[in-house]
Coordinates of C-alpha atoms in Angstrom, one line a residue:
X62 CA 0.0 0.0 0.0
X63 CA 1.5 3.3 -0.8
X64 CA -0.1 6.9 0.5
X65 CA -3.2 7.8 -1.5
X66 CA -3.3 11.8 -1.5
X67 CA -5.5 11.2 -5.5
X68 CA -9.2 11.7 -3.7
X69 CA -7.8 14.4 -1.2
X70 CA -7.4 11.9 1.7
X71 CA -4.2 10.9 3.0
X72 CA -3.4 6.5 3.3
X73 CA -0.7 5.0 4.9
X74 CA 0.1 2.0 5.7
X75 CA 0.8 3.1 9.2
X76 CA 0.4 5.8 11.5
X77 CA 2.3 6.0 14.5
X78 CA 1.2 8.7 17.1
X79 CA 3.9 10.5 19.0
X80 CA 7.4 11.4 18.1
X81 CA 9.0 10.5 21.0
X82 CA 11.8 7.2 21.4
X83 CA 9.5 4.8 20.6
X84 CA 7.7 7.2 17.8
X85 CA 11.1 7.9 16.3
X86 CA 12.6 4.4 16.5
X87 CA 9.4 2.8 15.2
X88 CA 9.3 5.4 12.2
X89 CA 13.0 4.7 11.4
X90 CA 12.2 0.3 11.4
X91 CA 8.9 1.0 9.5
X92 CA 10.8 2.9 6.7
X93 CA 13.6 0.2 6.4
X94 CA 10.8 -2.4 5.8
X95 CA 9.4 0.3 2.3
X96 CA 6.3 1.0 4.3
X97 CA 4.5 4.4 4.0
X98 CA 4.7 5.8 7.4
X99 CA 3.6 9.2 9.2
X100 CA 4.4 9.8 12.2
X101 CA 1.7 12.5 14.2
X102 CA 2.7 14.6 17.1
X103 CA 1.1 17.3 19.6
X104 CA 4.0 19.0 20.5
X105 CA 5.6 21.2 18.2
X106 CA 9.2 19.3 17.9
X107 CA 10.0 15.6 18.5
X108 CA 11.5 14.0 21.7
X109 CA 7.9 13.7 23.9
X110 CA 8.5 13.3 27.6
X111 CA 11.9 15.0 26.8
X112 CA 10.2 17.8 24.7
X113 CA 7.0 18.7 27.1
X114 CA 8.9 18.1 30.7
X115 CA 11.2 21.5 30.8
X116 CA 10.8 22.2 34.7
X117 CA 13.9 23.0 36.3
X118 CA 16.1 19.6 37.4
X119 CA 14.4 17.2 35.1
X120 CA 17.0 14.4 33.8
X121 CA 17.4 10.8 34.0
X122 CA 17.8 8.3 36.4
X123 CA 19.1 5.6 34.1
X124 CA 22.7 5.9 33.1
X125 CA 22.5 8.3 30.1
X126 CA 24.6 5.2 28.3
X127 CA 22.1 3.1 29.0
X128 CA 19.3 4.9 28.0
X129 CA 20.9 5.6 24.3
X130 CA 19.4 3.8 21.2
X131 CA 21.3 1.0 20.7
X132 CA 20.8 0.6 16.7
X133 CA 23.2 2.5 15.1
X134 CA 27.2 1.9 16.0
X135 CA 27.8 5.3 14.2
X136 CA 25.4 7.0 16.5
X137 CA 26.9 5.4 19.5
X138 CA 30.4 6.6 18.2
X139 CA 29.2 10.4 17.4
X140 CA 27.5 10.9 20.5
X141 CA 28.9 11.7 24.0
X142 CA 27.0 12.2 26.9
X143 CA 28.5 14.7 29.0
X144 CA 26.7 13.6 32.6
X145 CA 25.9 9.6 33.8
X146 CA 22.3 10.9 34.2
X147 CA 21.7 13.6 31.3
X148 CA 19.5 16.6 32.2
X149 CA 16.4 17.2 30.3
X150 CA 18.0 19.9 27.8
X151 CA 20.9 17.4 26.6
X152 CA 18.6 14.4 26.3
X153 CA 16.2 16.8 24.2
X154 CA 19.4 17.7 21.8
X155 CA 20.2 13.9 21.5
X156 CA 17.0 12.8 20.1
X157 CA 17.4 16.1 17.9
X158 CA 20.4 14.7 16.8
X159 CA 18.8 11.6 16.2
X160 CA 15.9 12.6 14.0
X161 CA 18.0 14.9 11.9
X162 CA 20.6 12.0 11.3
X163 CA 17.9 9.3 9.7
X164 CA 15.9 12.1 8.7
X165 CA 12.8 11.5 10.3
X166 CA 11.2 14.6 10.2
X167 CA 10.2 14.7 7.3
X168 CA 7.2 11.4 8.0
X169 CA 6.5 13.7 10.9
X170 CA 3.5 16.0 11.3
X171 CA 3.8 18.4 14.5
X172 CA 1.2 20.1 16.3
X173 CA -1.4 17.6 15.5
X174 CA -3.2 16.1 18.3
X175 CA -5.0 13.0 17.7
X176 CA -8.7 12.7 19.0
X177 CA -9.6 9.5 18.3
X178 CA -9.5 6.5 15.2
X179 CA -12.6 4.2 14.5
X180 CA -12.0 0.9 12.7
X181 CA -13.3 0.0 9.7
X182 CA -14.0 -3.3 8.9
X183 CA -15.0 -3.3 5.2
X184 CA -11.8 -1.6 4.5
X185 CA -9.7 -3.0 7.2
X186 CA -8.6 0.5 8.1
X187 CA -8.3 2.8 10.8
X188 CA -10.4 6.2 10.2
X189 CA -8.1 8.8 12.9
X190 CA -9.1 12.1 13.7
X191 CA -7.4 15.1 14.6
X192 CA -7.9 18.0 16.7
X193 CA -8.3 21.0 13.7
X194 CA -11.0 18.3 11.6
X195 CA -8.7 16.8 9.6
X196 CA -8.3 12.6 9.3
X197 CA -6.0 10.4 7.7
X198 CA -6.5 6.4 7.1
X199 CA -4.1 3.9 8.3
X200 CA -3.8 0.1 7.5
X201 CA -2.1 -0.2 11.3
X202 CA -2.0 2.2 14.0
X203 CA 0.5 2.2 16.3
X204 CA 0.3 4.5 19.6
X205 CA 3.3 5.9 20.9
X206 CA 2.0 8.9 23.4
X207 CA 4.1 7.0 26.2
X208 CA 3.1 6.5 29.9
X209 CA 3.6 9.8 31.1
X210 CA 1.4 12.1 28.2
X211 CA -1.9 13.3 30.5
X212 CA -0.5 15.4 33.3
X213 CA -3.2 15.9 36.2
X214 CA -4.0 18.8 38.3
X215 CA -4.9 18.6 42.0
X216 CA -8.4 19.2 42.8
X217 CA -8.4 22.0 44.0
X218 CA -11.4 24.7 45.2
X219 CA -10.5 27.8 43.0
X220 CA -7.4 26.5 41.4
X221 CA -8.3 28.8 38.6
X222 CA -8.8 31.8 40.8
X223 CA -4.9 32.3 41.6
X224 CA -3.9 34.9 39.7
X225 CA 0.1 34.7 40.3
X226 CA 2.6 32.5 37.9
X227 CA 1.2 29.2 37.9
X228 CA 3.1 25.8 35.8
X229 CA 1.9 22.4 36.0
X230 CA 6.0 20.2 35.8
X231 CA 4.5 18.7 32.3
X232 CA 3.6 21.9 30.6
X233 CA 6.8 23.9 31.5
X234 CA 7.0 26.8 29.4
X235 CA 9.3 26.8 26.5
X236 CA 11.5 29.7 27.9
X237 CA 13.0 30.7 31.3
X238 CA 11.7 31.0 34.8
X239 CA 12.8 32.8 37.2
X240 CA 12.7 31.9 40.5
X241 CA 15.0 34.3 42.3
X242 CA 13.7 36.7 45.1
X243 CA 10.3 35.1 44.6
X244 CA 8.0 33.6 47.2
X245 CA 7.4 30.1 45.7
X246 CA 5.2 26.7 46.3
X247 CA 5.5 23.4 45.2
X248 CA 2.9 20.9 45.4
X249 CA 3.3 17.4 45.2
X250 CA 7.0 15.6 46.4
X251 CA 7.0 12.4 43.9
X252 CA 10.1 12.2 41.1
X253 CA 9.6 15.6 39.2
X254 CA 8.2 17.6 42.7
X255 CA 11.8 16.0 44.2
X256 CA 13.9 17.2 40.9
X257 CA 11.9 20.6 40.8
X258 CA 12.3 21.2 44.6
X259 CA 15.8 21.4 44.6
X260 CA 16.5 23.4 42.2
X261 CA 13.9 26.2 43.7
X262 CA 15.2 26.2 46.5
X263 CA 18.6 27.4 45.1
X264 CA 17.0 30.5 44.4
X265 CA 13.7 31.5 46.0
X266 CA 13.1 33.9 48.6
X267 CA 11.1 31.7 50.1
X268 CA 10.0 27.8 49.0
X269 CA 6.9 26.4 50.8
X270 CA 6.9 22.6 49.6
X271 CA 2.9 21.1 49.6
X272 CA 3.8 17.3 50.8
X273 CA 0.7 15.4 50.5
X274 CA 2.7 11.9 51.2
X275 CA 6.1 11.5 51.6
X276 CA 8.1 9.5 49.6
X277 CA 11.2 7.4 49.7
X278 CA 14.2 8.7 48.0
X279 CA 17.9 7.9 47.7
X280 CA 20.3 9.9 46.4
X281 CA 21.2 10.4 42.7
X282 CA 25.3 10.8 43.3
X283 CA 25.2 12.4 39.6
X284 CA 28.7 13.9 38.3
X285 CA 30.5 14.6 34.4
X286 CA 31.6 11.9 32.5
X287 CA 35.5 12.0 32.4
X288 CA 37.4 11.8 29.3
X289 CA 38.8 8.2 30.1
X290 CA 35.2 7.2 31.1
X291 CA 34.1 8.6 27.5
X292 CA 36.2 6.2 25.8
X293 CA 35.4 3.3 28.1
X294 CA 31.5 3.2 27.6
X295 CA 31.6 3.5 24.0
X296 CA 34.2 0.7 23.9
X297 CA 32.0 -1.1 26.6
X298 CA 28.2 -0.2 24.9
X299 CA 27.8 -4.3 23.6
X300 CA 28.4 -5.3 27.2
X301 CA 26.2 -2.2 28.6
X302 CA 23.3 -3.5 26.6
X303 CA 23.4 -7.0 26.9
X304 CA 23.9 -6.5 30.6
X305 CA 20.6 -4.2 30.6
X306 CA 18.9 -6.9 28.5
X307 CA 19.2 -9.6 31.2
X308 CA 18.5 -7.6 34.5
X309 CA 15.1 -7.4 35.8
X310 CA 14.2 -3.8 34.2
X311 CA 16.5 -3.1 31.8
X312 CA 18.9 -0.9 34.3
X313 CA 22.6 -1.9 34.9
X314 CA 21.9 -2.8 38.0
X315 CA 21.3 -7.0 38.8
X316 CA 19.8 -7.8 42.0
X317 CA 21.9 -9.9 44.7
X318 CA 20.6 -13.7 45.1
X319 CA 20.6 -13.7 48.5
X320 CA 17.7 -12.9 50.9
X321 CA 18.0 -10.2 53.4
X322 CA 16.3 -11.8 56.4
X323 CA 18.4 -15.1 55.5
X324 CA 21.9 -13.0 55.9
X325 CA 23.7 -11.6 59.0
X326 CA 22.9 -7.9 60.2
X327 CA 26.2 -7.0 59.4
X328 CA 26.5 -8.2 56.0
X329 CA 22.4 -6.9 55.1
X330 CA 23.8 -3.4 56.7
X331 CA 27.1 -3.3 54.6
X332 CA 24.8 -4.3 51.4
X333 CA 22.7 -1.5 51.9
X334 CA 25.8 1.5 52.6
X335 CA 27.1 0.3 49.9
X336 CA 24.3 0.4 47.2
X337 CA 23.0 3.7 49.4
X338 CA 26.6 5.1 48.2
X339 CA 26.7 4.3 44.3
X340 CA 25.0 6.1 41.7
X341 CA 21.6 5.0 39.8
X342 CA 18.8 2.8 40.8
X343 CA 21.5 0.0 42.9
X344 CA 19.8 0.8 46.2
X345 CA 16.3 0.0 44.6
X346 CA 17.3 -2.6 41.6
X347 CA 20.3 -4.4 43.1
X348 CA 19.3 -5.2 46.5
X349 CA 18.7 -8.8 48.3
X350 CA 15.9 -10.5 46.0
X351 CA 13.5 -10.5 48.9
X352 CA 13.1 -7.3 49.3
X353 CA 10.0 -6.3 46.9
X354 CA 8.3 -9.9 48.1
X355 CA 8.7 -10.1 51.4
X356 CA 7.7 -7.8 53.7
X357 CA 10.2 -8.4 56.6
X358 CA 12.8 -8.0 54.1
X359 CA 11.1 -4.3 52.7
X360 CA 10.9 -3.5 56.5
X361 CA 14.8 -4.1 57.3
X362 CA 15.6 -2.3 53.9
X363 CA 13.0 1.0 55.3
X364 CA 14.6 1.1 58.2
X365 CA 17.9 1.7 56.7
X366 CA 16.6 4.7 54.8
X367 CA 14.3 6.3 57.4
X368 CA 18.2 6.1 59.7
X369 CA 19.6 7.9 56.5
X370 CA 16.8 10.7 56.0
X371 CA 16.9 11.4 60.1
X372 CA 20.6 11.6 59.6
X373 CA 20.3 14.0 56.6
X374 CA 18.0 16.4 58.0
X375 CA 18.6 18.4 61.2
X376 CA 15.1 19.1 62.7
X377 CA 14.0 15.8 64.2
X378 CA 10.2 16.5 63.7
X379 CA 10.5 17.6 59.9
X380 CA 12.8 14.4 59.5
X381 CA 9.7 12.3 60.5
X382 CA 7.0 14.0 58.4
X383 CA 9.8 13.2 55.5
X384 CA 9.4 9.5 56.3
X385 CA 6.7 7.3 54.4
X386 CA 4.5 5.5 57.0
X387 CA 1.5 4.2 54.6
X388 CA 4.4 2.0 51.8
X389 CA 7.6 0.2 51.9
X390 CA 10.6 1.3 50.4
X391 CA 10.5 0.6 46.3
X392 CA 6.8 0.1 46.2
X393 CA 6.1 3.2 44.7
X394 CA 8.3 5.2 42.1
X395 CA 11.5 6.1 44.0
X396 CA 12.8 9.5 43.1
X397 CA 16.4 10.2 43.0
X398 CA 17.6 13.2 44.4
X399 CA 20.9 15.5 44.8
X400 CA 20.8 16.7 48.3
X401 CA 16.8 17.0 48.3
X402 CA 16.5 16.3 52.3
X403 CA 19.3 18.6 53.1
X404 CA 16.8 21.9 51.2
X405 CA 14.6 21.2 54.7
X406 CA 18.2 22.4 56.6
X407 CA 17.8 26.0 54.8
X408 CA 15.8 28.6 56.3
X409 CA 14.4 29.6 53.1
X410 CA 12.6 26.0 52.7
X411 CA 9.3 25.5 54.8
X412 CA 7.7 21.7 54.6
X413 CA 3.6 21.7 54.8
X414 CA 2.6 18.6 55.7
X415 CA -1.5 18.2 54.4
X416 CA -2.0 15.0 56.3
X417 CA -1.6 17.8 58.6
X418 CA -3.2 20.9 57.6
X419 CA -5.3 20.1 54.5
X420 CA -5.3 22.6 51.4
X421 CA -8.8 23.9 51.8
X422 CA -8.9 26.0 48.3
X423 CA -6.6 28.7 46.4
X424 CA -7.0 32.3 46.2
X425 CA -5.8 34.6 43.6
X426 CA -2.9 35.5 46.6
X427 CA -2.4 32.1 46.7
X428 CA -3.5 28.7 49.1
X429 CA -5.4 28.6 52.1
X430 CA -5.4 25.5 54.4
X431 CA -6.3 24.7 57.9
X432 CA -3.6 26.9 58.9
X433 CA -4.3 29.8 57.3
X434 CA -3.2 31.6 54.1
X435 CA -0.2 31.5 52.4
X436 CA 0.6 34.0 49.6
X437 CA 2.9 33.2 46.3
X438 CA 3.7 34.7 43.2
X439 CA 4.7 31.4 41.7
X440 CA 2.9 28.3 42.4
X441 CA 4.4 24.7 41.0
X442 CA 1.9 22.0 40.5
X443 CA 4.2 18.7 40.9
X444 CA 1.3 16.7 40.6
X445 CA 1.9 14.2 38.0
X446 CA 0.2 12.1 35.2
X447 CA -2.5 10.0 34.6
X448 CA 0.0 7.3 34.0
X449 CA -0.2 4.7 31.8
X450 CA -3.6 4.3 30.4
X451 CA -5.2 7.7 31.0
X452 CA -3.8 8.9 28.1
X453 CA -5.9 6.1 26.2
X454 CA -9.1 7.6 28.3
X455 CA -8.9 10.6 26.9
X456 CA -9.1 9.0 22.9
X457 CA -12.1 8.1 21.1
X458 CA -10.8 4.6 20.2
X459 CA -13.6 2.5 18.4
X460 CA -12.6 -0.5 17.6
X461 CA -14.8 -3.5 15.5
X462 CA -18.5 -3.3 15.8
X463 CA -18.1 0.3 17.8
X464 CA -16.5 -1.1 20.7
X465 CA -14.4 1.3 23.1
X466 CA -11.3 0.9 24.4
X467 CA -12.2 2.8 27.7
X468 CA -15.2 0.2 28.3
X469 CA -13.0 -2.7 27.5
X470 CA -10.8 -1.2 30.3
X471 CA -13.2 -0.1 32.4
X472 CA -12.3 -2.7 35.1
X473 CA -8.3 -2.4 34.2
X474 CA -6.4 -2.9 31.0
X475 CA -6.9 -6.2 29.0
X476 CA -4.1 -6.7 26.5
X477 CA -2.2 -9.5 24.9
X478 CA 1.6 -9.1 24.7
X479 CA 0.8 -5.4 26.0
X480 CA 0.8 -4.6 22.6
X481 CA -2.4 -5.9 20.6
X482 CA -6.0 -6.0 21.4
X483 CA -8.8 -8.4 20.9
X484 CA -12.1 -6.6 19.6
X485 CA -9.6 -3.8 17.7
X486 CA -7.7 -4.8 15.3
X487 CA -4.6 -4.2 13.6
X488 CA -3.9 -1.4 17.2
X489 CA -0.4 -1.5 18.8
X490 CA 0.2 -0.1 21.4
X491 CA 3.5 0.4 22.4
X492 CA 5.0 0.9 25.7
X493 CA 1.3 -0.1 26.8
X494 CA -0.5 -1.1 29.5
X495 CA 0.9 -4.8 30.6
X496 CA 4.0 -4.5 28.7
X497 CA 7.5 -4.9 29.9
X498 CA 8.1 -1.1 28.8
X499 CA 5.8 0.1 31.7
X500 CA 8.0 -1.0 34.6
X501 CA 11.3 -0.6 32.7
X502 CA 14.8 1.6 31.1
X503 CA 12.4 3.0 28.6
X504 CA 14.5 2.4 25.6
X505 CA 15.9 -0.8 26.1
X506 CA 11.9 -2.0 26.3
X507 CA 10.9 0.2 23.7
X508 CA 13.7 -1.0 21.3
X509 CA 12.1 -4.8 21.6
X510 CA 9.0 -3.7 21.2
X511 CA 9.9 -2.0 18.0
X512 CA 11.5 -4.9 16.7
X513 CA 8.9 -7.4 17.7
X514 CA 6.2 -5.2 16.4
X515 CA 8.5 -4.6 12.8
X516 CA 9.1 -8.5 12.0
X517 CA 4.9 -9.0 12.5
X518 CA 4.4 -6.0 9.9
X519 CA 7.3 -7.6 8.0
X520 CA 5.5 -11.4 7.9
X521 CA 2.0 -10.1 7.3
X522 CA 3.1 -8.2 4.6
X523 CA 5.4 -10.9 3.1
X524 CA 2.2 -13.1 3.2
X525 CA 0.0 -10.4 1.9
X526 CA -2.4 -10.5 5.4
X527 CA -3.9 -7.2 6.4
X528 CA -5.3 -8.0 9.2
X529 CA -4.3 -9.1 12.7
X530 CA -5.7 -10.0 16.3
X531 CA -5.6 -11.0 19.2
X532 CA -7.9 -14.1 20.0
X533 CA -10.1 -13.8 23.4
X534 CA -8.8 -16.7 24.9
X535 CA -5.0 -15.8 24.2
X536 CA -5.6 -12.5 26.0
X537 CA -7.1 -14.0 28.8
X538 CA -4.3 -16.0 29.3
X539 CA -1.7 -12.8 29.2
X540 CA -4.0 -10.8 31.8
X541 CA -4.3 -13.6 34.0
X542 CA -0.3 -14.0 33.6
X543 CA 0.8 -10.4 34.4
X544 CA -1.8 -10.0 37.3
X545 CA -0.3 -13.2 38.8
X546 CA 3.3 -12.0 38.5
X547 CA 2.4 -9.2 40.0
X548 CA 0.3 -10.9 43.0
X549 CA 3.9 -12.0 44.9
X550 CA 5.1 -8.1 44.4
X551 CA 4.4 -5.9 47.6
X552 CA 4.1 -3.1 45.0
X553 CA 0.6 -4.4 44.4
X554 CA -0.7 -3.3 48.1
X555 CA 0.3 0.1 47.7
X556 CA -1.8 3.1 46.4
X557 CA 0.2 4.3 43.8
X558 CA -0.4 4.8 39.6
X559 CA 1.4 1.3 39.5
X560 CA -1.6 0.1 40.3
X561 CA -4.3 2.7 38.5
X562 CA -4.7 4.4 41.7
X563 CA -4.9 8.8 41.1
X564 CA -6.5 10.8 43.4
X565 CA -6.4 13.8 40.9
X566 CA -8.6 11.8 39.2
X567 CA -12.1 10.7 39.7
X568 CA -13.0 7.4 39.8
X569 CA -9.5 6.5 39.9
X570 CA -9.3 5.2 43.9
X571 CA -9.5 1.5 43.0
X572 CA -6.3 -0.3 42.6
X573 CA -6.0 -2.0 39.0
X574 CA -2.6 -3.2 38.4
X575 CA -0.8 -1.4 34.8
X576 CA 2.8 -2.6 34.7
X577 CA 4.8 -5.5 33.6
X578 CA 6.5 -7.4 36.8
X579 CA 7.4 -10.4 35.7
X580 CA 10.5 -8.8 34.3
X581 CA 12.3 -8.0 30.4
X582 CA 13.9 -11.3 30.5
X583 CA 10.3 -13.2 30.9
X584 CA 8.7 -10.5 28.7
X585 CA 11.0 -11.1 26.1
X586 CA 10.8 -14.6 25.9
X587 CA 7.3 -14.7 26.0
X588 CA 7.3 -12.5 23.1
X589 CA 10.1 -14.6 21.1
X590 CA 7.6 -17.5 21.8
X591 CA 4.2 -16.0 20.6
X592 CA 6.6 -14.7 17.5
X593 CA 8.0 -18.6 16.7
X594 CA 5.2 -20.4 16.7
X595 CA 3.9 -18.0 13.9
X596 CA 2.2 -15.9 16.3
X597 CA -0.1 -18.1 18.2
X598 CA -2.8 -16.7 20.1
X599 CA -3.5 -14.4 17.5
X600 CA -6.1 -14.3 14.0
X601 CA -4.6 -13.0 11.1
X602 CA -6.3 -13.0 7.7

């Protein structure tokens, strides 16, 4: 099938929507293949969580090495990170580079926000719509908006009254902010309010963070990449990849084989100084094995870094209110942070705890809680995303006979491989709900997704098929595998948007598990199996 422009209307034989890794990667394996391909994207440049998260601290906290395509040898020899965990602005440049090196823009259409695609059966097409009218057709479509494309507000009485500087951390303007001499508030402390926070507080007259829970946190231990180090990771990138490729989640971090509560108290203490003092995710991905399973094991490991965060900050009762009480460490989103509990030591920093003294509503001054009013001429809403699926929620996906995507998922996602649908055929979904790029070092899930996903295109259209899905029993079967995976993980007792859980959004209090916890090794053999035995579990015609 080639793009049909004769009648006015634009076919492909794929869409992808979003431009950002797995957008740009899929684009670049579609092309190789002859496929007509257009890429759509909202934003007005590619790179998507890189292009649309701006705020002040925002970088990695996978090795920048790791986190780099791993296709192209040249690339790997042209670029050169300059930090082991890249801020935002570099990583933006990179995938720059990277779309201007295989010339990618030019299948890319910017500031086009997709609304929703309906299926068409007699056709075996997907109808997609866009915000200003316009629709395109598509033998596949393949969603790319990533897990992290619906940022949320708090609800809030009179949020919309303040009349100060206000920036949600997802929709940072595209130009500088200043912070300096100004009274300033941050809701929210997960990963970007962490990141954000500690940059503020550099600067601001005054910083007044909104905490509604505390998280855990370890510290980031982020510095330049020397010269000699330069030349040692790009002679070492096979190794750094096929080391990421057999860990848990992608990281370069593999967790120890013991069990905490099985070892001596000096040897589980000298474990965890010594992952608490390396850089990266060690401290969270390299621990005993028992400690995301067990909960004596999760308890020991807590205990460790509620001693480190009491150590870290000097006033005894803000050191408690930093100290999660409701989760264990690692079952929710750790942030990494570069001297975060140390901004509570400065006397320009003031903690609001809202188990506390509740935020009763916003003003145009600023926010009123229990304790009176506080007034701001910048206001920082740290509040995060509607992770995962919500960025599905908010598309009018139709697939055959009418059917929505949102009431398919209306009691939690249902997926086969995390990446095709029964009842909509012919949708992939990458880094989807169920897949092993949910709970993962984005890239080096997103690159076998890509893959997998090219060689299906590749076989249906050496076969001349044009159609492909999912049968019910097949998808069944993948649920009820990543839900029992994720049964034996204490990560599945905790509140938290691993689980579906948003309290910025309504309806969303019910836990309803999203990720992949059986880990890329599983995931990837599972896929390599469906894939060899000419995709079984699937109907293609």
């Amino acid at each position: 099938m080639n793009a049909d422009t004769s009648s006015g209307v634009e076919r492909f034989d794929a869409v992808v929507i979003g431009a950002g890794v797995s957008g740009l990667y899929q684009l670049y394996r579609l092309r190789e293949l002859g496929l007509e391909v257009r890429v759509y994207e909202r934003g007005g440049g590619v790179g998507g969580t890189w292009y649309w998260n701006r705020y002040p601290g925002a970088r990695f906290d996978s090795e920048s090495y790791s986190y780099a395509y791993s296709f192209s040898d040249e690339l790997l020899e042209e670029w050169e990170w300059s930090e082991h965990f890249a801020a935002q602005p570099e990583t933006l440049r990179y995938l720059e580079f990277v779309a201007d090196k295989f010339e990618l823009r030019r299948d890319i259409r910017f500031d086009m926000t997709m609304t929703g695609a309906h299926w068409q059966e007699a056709a075996r097409e997907w109808e997609i719509f866009f915000a200003d009218g316009s629709r395109v057709y598509a033998r596949f479509l393949i969603t790319a908006i990533g897990g992290f494309a619906t940022p949320t507000l708090p609800a809030i009485e009179g949020r919309d009254s303040y009349a100060g500087e206000a920036y949600h951390t997802a929709q940072w303007p595209h130009r500088p902010v200043d912070f300096a001499g100004k009274r300033v508030a941050v809701i929210g402390t997960g990963a970007t309010g962490v990141q954000v926070i500690q940059e503020v507080a550099k600067t601001a007259a005054t910083l007044s963070v909104f905490q509604r829970q505390p998280n855990w946190c370890a510290p980031l231990l982020n510095r330049p990449i020397t010269p000699e180090e330069q030349r040692r990771i790009k002679a070492g990138y096979k190794q750094i990849f096929a080391l990421c490729n057999e860990t848990f989640a992608g990281f370069m971090h593999q967790s120890d084989r013991r069990n905490a509560v099985e070892v001596s108290a000096e040897e589980r203490e000298a474990l965890f100084e010594k992952l608490y003092g390396e850089p990266g995710f060690g401290i969270w991905m390299a621990n005993f094995r028992d400690v995301m399973i067990d909960a004596r094991a999760n308890a020991l490991l807590s205990d460790f870094i509620a001693r480190k965060i009491r150590s870290r900050v000097n006033d005894p009762a803000i050191a408690e209110k930093l100290i999660p009480t409701n989760h264990g460490f690692g079952t929710r989103r750790v942030p990494l942070e570069t001297n975060y509990y140390e901004v509570y030591n400065q006397p320009n920093v003031r903690l609001v705890d809202l188990r506390e003294t509740p935020i009763l509503r916003m003003a145009p001054s600023g926010i009123v809680t229990t304790a009176g009013a506080f007034d701001f001429d910048l206001i920082v809403f740290a509040t995060g995303f509607d992770a995962v699926t919500g960025g599905y929620s908010r598309l009018d996906l139709r697939g055959a006979g009418g059917r929505r995507l949102v009431d398919k998922w209306a009691e939690g996602p249902r997926t086969f491989l995390g990446l095709l649908h029964e009842g909509f055929p012919n949708l992939v979904t990458l880094v989807g709900p169920h897949n092993a790029a949910t709970f993962c070092n984005m890239p080096r899930c997103i690159e076998q997704n890509v893959e997998w996903v090219t060689r299906l295109l590749a076989r249906l259209r050496a076969q001349g098929r044009t159609r492909i899905e999912p049968t019910p029993a097949a998808e069944d079967e993948w649920t009820a595998h990543v839900l029992d995976g994720a049964a034996r993980m204490l990560l599945t007792k905790v509140d938290s948007w691993f689980n579906g859980v948003n309290r910025n959004v309504a309806g969303r209090d019910v836990r309803r598990f999203q990720l992949y916890a059986n880990g890329l090794p599983t995931y990837r053999r599972r896929c390599e199996e469906v894939a060899a035995q000419d995709y079984a579990g699937t109907v293609i015609a």
